[in-house]
Coordinates of N, CA, C and O in Angstrom, one line a residue:
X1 N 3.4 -12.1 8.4 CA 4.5 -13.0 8.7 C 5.6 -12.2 9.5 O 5.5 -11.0 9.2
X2 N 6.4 -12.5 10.2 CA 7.3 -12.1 11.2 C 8.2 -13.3 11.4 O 7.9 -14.4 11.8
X3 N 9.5 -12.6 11.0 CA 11.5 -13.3 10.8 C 12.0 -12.5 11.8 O 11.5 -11.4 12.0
X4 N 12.6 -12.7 12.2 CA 13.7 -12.9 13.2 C 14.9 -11.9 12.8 O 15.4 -12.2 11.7
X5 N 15.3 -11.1 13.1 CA 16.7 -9.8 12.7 C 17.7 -9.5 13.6 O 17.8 -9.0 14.7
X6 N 18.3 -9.9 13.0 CA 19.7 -9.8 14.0 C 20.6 -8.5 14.3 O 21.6 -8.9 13.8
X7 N 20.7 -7.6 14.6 CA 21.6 -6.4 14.6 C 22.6 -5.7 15.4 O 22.2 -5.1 16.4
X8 N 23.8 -5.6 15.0 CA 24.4 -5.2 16.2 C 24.6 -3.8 15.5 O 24.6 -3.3 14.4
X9 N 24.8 -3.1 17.2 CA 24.4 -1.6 17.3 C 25.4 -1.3 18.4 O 25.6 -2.0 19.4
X10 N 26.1 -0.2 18.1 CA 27.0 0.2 19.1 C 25.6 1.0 20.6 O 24.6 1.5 20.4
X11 N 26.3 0.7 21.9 CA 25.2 0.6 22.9 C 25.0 1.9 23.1 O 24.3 2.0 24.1
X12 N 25.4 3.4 22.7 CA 25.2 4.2 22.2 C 23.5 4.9 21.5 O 22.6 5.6 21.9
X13 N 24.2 3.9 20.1 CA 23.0 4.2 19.5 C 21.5 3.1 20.2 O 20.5 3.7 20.3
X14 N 21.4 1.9 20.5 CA 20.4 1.0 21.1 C 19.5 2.3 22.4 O 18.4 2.7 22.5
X15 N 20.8 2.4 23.2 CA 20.2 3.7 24.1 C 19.3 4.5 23.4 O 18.1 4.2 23.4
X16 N 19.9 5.3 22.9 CA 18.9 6.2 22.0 C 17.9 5.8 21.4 O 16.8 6.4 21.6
X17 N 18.0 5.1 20.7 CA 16.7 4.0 19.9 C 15.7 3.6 21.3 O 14.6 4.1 21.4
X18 N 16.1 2.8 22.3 CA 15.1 2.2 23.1 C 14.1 4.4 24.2 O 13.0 4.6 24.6
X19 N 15.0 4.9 24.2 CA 14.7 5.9 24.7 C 13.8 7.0 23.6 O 13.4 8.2 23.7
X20 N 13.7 6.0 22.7 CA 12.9 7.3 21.5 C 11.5 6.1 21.4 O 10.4 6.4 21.1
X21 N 11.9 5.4 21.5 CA 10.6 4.0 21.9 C 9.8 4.5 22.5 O 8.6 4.7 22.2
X22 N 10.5 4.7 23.9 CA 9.7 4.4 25.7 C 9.0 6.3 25.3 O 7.8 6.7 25.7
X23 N 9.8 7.1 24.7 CA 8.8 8.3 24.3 C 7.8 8.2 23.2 O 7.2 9.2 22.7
X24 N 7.5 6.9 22.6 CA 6.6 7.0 21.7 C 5.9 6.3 22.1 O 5.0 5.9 21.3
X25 N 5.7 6.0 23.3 CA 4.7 4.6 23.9 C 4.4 3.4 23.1 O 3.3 3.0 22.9
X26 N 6.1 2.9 22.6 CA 6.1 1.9 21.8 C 7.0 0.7 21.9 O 7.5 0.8 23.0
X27 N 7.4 -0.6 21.1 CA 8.6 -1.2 21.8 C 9.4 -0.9 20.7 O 9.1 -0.4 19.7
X28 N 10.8 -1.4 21.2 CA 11.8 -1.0 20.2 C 11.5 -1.7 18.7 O 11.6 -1.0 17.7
X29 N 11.2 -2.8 18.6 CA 11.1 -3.5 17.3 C 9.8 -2.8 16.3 O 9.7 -2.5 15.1
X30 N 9.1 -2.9 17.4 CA 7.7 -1.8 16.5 C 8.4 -0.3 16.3 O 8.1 0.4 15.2
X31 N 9.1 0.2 17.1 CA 9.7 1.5 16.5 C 11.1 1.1 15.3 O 11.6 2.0 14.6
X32 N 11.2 0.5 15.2 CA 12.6 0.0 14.1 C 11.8 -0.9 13.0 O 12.5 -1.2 12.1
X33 N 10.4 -1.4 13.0 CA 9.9 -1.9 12.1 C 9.1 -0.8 10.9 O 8.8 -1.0 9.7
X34 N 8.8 0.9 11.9 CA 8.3 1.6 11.3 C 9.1 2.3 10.5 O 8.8 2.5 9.3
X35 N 10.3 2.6 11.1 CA 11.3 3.3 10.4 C 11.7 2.6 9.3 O 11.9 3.2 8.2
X36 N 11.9 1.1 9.5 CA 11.7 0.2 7.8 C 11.2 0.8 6.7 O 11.5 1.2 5.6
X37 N 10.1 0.7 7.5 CA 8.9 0.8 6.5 C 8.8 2.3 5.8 O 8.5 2.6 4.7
X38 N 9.0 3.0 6.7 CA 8.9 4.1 6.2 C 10.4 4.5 5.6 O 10.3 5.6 5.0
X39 N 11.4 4.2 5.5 CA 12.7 4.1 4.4 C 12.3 3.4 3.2 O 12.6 3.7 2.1
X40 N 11.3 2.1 3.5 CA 11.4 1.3 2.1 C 10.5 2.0 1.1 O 10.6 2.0 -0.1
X41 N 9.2 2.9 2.0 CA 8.2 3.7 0.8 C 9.3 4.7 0.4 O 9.5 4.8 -0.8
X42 N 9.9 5.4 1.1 CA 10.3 6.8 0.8 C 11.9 6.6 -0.6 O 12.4 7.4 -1.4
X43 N 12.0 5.4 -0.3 CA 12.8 4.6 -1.5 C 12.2 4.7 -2.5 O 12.4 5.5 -3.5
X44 N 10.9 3.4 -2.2 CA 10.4 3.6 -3.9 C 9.3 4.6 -4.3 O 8.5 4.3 -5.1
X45 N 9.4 5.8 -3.7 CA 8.8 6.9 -4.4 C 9.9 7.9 -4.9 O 9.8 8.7 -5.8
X46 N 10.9 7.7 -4.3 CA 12.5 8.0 -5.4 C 12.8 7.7 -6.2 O 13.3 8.4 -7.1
X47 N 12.5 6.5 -6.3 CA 13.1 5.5 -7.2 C 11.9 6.0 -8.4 O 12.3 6.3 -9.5
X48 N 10.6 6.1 -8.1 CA 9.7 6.6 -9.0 C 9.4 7.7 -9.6 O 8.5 7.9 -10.4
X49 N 10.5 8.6 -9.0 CA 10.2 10.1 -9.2 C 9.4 11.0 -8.5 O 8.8 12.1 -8.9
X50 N 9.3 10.2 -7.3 CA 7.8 11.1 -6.8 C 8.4 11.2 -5.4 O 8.8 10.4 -4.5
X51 N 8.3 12.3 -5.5 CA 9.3 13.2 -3.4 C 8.2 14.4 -3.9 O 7.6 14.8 -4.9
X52 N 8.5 15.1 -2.3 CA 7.6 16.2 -1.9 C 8.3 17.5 -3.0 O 7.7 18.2 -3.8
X53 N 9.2 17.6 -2.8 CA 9.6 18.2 -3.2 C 9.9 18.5 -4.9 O 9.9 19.6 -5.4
X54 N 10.1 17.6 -5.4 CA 9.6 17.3 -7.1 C 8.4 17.8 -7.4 O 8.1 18.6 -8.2
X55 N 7.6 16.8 -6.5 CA 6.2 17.2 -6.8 C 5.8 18.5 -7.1 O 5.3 18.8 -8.2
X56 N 6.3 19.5 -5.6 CA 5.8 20.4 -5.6 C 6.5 21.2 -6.9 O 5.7 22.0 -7.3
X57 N 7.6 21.1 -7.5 CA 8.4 21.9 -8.1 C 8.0 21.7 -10.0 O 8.3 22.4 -11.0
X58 N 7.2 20.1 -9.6 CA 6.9 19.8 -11.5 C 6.2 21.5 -11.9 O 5.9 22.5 -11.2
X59 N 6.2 21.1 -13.1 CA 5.6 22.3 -13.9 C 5.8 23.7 -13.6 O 5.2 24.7 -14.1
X60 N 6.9 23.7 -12.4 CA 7.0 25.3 -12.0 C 8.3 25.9 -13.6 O 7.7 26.8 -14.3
X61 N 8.7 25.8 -13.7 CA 9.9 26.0 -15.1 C 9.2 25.4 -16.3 O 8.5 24.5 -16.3
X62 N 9.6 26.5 -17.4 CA 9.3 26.1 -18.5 C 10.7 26.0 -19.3 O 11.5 26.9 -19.3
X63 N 10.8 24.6 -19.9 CA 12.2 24.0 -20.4 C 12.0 24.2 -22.3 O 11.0 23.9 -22.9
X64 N 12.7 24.4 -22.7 CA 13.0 24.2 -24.2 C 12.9 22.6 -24.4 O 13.4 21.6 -23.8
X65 N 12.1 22.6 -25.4 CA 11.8 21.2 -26.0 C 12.9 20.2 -26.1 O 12.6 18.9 -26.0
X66 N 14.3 20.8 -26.4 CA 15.5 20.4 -26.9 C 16.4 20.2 -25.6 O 17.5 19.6 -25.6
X67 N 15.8 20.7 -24.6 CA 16.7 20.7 -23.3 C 17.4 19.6 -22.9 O 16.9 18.6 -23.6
X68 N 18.5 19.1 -22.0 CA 18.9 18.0 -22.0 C 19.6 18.1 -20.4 O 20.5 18.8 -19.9
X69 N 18.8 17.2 -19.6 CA 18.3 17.5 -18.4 C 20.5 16.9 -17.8 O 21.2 17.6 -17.2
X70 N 20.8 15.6 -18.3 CA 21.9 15.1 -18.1 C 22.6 15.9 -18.6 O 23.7 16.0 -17.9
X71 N 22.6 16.5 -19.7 CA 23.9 17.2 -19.7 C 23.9 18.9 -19.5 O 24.8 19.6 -19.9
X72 N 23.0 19.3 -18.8 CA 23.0 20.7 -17.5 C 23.3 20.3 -16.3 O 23.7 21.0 -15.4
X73 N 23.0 18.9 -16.1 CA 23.4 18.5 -14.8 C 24.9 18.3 -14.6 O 25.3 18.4 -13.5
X74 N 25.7 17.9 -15.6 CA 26.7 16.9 -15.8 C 27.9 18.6 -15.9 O 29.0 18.8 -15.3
X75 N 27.1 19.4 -16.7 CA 28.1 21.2 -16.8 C 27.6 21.9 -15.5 O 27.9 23.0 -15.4
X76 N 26.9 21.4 -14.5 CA 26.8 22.4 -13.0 C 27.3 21.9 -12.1 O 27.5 22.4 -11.0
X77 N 27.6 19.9 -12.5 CA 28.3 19.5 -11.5 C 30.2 20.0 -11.5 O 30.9 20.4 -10.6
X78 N 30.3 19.8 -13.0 CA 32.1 20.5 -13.5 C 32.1 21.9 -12.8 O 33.0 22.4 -12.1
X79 N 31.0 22.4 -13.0 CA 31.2 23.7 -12.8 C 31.2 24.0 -11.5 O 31.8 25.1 -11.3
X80 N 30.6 23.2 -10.3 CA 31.1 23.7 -9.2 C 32.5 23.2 -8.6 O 33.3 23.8 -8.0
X81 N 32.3 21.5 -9.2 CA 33.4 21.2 -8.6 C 35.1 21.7 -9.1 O 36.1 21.5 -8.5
X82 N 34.9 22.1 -10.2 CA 36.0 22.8 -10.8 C 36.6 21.1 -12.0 O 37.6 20.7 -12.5
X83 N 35.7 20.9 -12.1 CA 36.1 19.6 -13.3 C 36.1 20.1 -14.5 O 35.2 20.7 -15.2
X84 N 37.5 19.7 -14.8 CA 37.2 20.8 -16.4 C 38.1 19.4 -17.3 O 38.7 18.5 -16.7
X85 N 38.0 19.4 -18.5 CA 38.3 18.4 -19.3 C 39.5 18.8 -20.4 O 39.9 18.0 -21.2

């Protein structure tokens, strides 16, 4: 199925977009339909926990049973930003 999308784009950025097209030997809508597409997977494999980089990193650390992932995150965020309570 194929709808209709309306977008405005400062003529700037359309330039660049149609010029990253015409070097993919593509049209603009097929180049801006892939980039959808590939934002909406790379979404929901975030959203799922699953990136290259997790991936690669599961099982590399070994955590204390008792660990508490939210609150080491929550004392390195204070701690860089200088948030103190």
């Amino acid at each position: 199925m194929s709808v209709t999308l309306t977008v405005n784009l400062d003529a700037d950025i359309l330039q660049s977009a149609e010029q990253e097209a015409r070097a993919r030997h593509t049209t603009l809508p097929e180049l801006v339909s892939q980039q959808l597409r590939l934002m909406a997977r790379n979404w929901q494999d975030s959203n799922a926990g699953k990136t290259p980089v997790t991936d690669a990193l599961r099982g590399a650390v070994e955590l204390p049973v008792d660990f508490n992932e939210r609150d080491a995150l929550t004392a390195e965020l204070e701690n860089r930003h200088g948030v103190r309570e």
